[in-house]
Coordinates of C-alpha atoms in Angstrom, one line a residue:
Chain A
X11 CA 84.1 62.5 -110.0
X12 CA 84.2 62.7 -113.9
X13 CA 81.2 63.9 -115.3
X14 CA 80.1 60.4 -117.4
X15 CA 80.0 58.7 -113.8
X16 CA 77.6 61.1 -112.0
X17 CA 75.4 60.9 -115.2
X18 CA 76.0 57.0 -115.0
X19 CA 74.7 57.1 -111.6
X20 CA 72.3 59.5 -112.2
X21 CA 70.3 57.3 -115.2
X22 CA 70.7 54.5 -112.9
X23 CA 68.2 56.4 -110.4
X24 CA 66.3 57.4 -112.2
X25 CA 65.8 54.1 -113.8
X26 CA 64.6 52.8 -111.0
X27 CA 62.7 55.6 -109.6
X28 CA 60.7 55.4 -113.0
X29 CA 60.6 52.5 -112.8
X30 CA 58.9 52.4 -109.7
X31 CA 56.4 55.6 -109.9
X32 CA 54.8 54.1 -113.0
X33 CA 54.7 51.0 -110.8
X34 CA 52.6 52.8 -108.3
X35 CA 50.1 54.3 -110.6
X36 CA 48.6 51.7 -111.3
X37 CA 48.3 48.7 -114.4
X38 CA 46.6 50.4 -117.7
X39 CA 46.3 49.5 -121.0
X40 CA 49.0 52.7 -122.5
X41 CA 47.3 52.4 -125.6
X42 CA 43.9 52.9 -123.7
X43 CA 44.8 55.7 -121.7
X44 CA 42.6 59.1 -121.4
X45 CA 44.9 61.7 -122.6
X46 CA 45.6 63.1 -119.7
X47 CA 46.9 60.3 -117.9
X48 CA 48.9 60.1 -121.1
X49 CA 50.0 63.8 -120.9
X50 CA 51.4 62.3 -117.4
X51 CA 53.3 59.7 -118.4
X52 CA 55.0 62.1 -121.2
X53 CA 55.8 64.6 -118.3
X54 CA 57.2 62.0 -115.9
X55 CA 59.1 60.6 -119.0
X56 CA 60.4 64.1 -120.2
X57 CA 61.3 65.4 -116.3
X58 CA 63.0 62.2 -115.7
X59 CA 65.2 62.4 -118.7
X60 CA 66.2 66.0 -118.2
X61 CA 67.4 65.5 -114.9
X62 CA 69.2 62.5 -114.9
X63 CA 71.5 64.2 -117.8
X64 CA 72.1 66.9 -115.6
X65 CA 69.8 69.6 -117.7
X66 CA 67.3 69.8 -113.9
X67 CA 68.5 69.8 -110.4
X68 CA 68.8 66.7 -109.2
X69 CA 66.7 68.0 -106.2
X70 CA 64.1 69.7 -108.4
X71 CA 63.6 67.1 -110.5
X72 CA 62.9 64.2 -107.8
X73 CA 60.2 66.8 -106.6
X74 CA 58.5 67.2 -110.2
X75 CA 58.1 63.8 -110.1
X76 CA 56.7 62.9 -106.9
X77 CA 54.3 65.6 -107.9
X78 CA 53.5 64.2 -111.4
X79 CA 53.2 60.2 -109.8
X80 CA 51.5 61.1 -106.3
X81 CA 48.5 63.8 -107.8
X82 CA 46.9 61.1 -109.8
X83 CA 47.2 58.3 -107.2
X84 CA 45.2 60.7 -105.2
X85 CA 42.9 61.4 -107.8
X86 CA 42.7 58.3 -108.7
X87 CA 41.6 57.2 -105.1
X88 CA 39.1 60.7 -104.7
X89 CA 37.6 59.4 -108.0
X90 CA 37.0 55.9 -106.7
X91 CA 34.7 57.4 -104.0
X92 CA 33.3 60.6 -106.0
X93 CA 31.4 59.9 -109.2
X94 CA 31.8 63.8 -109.6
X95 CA 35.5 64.1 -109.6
X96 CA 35.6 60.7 -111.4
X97 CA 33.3 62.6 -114.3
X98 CA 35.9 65.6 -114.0
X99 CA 39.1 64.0 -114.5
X100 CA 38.5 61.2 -116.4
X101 CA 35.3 63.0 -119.2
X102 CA 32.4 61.2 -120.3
X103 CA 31.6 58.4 -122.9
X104 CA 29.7 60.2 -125.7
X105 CA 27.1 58.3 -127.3
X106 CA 27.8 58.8 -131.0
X107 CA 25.1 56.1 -132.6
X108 CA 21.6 55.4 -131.0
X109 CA 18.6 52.9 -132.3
X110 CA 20.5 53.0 -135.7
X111 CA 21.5 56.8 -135.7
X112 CA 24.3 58.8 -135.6
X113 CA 23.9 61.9 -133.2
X114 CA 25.5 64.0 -135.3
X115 CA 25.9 67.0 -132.5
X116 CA 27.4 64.4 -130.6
X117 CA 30.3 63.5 -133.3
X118 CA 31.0 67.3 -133.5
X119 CA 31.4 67.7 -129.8
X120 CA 34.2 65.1 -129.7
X121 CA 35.6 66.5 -133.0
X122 CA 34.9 63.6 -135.0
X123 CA 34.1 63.2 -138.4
X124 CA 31.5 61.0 -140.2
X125 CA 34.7 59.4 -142.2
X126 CA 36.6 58.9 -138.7
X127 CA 33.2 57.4 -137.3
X128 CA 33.1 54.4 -140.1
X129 CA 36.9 54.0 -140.2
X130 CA 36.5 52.8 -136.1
X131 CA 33.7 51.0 -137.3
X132 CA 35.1 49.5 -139.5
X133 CA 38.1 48.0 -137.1
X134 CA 35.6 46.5 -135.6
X135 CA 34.7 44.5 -138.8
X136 CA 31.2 46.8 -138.9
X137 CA 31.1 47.7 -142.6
X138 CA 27.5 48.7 -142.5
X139 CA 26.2 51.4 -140.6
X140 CA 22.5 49.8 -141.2
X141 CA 24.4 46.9 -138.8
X142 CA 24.7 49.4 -135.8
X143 CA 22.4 50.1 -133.0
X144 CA 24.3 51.8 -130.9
X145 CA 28.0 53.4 -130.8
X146 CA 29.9 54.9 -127.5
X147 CA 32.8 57.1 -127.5
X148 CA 34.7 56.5 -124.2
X149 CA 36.6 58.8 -122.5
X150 CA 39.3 56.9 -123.7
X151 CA 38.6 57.6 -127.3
X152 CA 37.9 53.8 -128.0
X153 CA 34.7 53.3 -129.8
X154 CA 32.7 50.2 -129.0
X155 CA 29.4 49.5 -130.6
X156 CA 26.5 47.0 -130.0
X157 CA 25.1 45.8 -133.1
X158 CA 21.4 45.1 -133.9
X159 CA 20.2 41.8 -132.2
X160 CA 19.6 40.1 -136.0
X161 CA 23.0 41.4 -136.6
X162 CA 24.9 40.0 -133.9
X163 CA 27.0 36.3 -134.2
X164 CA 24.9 33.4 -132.9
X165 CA 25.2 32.1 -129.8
X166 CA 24.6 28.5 -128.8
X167 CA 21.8 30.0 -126.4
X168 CA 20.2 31.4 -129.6
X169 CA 20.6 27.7 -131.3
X170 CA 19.2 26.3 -127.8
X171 CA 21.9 24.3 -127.9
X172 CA 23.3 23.0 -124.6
X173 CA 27.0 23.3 -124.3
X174 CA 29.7 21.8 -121.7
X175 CA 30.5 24.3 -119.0
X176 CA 34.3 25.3 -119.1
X177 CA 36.6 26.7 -117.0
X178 CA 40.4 27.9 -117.8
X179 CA 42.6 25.2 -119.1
X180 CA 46.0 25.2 -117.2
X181 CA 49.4 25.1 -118.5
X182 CA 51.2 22.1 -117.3
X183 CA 54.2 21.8 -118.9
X184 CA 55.9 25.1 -120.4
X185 CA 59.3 24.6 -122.1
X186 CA 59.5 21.1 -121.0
X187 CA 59.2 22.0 -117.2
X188 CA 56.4 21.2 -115.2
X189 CA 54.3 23.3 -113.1
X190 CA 53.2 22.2 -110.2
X191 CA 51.2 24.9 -109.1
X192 CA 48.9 23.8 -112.1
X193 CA 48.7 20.3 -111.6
X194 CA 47.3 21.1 -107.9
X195 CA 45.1 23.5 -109.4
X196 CA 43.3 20.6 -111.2
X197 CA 43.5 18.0 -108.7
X198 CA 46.4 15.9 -110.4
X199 CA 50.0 15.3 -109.9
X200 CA 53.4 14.7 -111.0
X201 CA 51.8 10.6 -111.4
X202 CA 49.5 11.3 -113.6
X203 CA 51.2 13.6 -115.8
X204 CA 53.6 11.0 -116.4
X205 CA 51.3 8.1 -116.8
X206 CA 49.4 10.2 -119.7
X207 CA 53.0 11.1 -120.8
X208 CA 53.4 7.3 -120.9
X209 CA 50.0 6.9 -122.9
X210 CA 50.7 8.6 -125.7
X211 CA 54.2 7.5 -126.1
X212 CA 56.8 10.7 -125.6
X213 CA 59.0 12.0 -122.7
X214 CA 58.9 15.3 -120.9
X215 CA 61.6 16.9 -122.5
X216 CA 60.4 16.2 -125.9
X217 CA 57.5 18.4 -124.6
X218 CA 57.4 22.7 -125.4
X219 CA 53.7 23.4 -124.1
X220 CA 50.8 21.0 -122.5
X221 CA 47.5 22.1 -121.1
X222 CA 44.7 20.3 -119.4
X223 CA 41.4 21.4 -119.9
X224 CA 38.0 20.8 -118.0
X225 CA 37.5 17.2 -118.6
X226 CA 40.8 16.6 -117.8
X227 CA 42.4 16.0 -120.5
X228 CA 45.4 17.0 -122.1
X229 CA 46.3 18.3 -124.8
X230 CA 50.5 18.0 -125.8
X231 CA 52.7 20.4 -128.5
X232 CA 55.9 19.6 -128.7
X233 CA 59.4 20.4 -130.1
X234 CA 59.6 17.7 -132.7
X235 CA 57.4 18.8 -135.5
X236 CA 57.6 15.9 -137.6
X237 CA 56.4 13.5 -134.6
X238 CA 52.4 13.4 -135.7
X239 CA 50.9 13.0 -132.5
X240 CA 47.3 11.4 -132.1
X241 CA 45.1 14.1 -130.2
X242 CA 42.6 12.9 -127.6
X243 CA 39.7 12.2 -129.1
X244 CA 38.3 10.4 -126.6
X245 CA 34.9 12.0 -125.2
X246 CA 34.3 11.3 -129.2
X247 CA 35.4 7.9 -128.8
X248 CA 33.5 7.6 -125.5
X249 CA 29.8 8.7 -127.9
X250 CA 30.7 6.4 -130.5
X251 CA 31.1 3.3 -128.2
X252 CA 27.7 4.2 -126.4
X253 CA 26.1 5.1 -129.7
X254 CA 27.4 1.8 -131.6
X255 CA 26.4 -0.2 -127.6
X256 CA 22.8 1.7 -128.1
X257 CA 22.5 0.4 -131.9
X258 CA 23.4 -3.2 -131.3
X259 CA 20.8 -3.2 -128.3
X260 CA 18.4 -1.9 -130.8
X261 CA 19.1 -4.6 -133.2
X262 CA 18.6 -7.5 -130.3
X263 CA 15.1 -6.1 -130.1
X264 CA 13.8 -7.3 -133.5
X265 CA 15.9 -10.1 -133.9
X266 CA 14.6 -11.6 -130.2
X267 CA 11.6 -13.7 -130.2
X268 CA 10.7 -13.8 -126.4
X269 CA 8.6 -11.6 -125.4
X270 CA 9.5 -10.3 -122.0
X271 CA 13.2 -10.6 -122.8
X272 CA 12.1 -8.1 -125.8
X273 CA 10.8 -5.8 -124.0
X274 CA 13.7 -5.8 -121.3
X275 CA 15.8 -4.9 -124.4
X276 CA 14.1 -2.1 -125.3
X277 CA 13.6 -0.7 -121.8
X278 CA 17.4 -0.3 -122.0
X279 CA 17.9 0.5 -125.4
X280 CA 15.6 3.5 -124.5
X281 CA 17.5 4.2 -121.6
X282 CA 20.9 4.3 -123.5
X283 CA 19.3 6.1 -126.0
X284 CA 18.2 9.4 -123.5
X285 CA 21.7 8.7 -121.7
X286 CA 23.2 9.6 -125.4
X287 CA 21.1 13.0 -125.9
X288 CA 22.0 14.0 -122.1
X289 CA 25.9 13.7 -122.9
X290 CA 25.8 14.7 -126.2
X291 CA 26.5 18.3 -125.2
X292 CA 29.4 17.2 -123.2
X293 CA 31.4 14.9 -125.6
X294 CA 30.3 16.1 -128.8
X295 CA 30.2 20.1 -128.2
Chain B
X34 CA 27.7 -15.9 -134.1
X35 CA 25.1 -16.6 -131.9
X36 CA 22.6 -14.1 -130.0
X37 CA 24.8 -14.5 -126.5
X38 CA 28.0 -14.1 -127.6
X39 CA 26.5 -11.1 -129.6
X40 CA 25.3 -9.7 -126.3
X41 CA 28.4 -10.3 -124.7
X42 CA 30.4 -8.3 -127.2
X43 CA 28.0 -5.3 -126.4
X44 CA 28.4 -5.6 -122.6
X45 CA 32.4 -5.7 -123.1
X46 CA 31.8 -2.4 -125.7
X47 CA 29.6 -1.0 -123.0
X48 CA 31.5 -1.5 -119.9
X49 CA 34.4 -0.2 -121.4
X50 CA 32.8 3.1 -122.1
X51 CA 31.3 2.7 -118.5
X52 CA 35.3 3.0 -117.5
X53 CA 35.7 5.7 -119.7
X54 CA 33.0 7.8 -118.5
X55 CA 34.2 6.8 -114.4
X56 CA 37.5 8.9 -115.3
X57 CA 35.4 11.7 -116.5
X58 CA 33.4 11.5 -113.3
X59 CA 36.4 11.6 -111.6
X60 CA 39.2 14.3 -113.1
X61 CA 36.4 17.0 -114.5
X62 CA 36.7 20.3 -113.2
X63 CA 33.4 21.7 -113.2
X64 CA 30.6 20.4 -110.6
X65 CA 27.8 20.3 -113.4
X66 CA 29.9 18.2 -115.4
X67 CA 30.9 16.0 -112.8
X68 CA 27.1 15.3 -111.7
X69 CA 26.2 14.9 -115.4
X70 CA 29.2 12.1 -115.9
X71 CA 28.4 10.7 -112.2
X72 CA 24.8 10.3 -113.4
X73 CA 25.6 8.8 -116.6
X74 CA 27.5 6.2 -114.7
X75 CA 25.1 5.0 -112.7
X76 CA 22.6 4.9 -115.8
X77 CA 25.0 2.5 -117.7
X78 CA 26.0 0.5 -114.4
X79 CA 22.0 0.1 -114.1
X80 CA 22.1 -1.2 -118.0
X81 CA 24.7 -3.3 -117.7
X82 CA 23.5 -5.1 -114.9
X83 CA 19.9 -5.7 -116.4
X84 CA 22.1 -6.9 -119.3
X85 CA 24.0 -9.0 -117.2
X86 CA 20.9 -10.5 -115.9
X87 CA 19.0 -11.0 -119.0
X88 CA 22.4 -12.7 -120.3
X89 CA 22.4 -15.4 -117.1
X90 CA 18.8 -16.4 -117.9
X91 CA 19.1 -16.9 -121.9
X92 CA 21.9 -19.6 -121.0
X93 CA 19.9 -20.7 -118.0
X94 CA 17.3 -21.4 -120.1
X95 CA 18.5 -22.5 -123.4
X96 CA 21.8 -23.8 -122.8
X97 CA 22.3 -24.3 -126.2
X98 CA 22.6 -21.0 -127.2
X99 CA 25.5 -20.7 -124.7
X100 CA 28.0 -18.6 -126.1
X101 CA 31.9 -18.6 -126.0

């Protein structure tokens, strides 16, 4: 066999074999790995390469990498159960800010400088160390911080607003196909998809991307650009009618004369009107 | 226009939303919100009936207000 076809054959394995051992060790962020597990994938990487060019026995090499792919799954599992061998192989966060101040000992320890410190920081869109209350290292090297409560964005639970619950919207049509699994996922079907298809005046294929979110309703981009389509407004729609419904009730009330038919009137005026505040959360939020 | 047919143009705006709010009841995901909009439905089925009802008597009574 000429020597281009064995390594042919041989990158072809390997391929795969990498392919598969990195498989195996798990999902992880690579830009969010501890450097060790890092160091690994260089290894694996590196001992791959060399022996499907020929530089490694073929032999040698496959057992290199079991070595370098099987160790951390067991690790990885003995770390699961110990908190010990977790703490060895994987290091410690370091706490680096706390109640508003930077551990400076801390900052050494993980060879980090008070420039290094505010540049993270400052990825974060933290400008201001005032701003911080506290700042972790993890083992990682990530820094995440947790800025001081009249610091932090407001939430609707600090408004005391109350907001519609939500859950995932799901992707209905994706390049013009539908997905079925989707549309069970919500309850609907084919039927409906095409009725609200129908509604708004445009055909499936016309259609790139469409989700429906928790109300049901759908939302529609499509290939065509220049089509202006008229997004759902309805739950809007739906508070204006009961709002201009509430209003005209409101306006029988002084213009009627009778007094028990009055009073009828404004029971359900009022009744309208607390049925308004109850849904405003949900239509208008 | 004349108080009846007045009323009738706010049961019409009203029931419409009532249909509205039925699909809400109907295709929402979440339980809470379903319970809200189920609620809501029977409020404004509850109004529109007392509406109703208050419309029948106004004609009864004073057929000359009997709108179109």
């Amino acid at each position: 066999m000429p020597v281009w076809t064995i390594i042919l054959l041989r990158s072809v394995f390997f391929f795969f074999l990498v392919l598969f051992l990195v498989r195996i060790m798990g999902k992880r962020n690579p830009s969010r790995l501890i450097p060790f597990k890092f160091t690994l994938y260089v290894m694996i990487g590196v001992t791959a390469a060399l022996t499907a060019v020929g530089a490694v026995n073929l032999f040698l090499g496959v057992v290199a990498l079991a070595v370098f792919s099987l160790l951390p799954i067991g690790l990885d599992l003995l770390s699961a159960r110990s908190k010990f061998v977790h703490d060895i192989v994987n290091g410690r966060e370091t706490v680096l800010v706390k109640q508003g101040k930077v551990m400076e000992e801390n900052l050494n320890q993980v060879r980090l400088t008070g420039e290094d410190l505010l540049r993270e920081l400052r990825y974060k869109n933290v400008f201001n160390l005032n701003d911080v209350e506290f700042a972790i290292m993890e083992a990682t090297g990530d820094i995440n911080m947790v800025l001081k409560s009249d610091k932090k964005p407001v939430t609707p639970k600090d408004l005391e607003w109350k907001v519609s619950p939500q859950t995932e919207p799901q992707t209905v049509i994706l390049d013009g196909s539908v997905s079925n699994e989707a549309l069970t996922e919500m309850g609907l079907n084919r039927n409906w998809l095409e009725q609200q298809l129908e509604t708004i005046g445009i055909s499936l294929e016309n259609v790139f991307i469409a989700q429906v979110d928790t109300t049901g309703e759908l939302y529609v981009d499509l290939f065509d650009d220049t089509v202006s389509l008229a997004q759902p407004k309805v739950r809007e729609m739906l508070y204006a009618n009961l709002e201009k419904a509430q209003a005209e009730l409101s306006g029988f009330v002084l213009e009627i004369e009778d007094q028990e038919t009055k009073e009828a009137f404004a029971g359900n005026a009022q009744r309208l009107e607390d049925l308004l505040e109850k849904l405003r959360p949900h239509l208008l939020r | 226009m004349t108080v009846t047919s007045q009323l009738k143009q706010t049961l019409a705006g009203l029931k419409s939303a009532q249909g509205t709010i039925r699909t809400y009841a109907l295709q929402s995901q979440e339980e809470e919100l379903r319970n809200i909009f189920q609620e809501s439905l029977e409020t404004t089925g509850e109004i529109i009936d007392s509406l109703e009802n208050r419309l029948k008597k106004i004609e009864f009574e004073e057929p000359q207000y009997k709108g179109n």
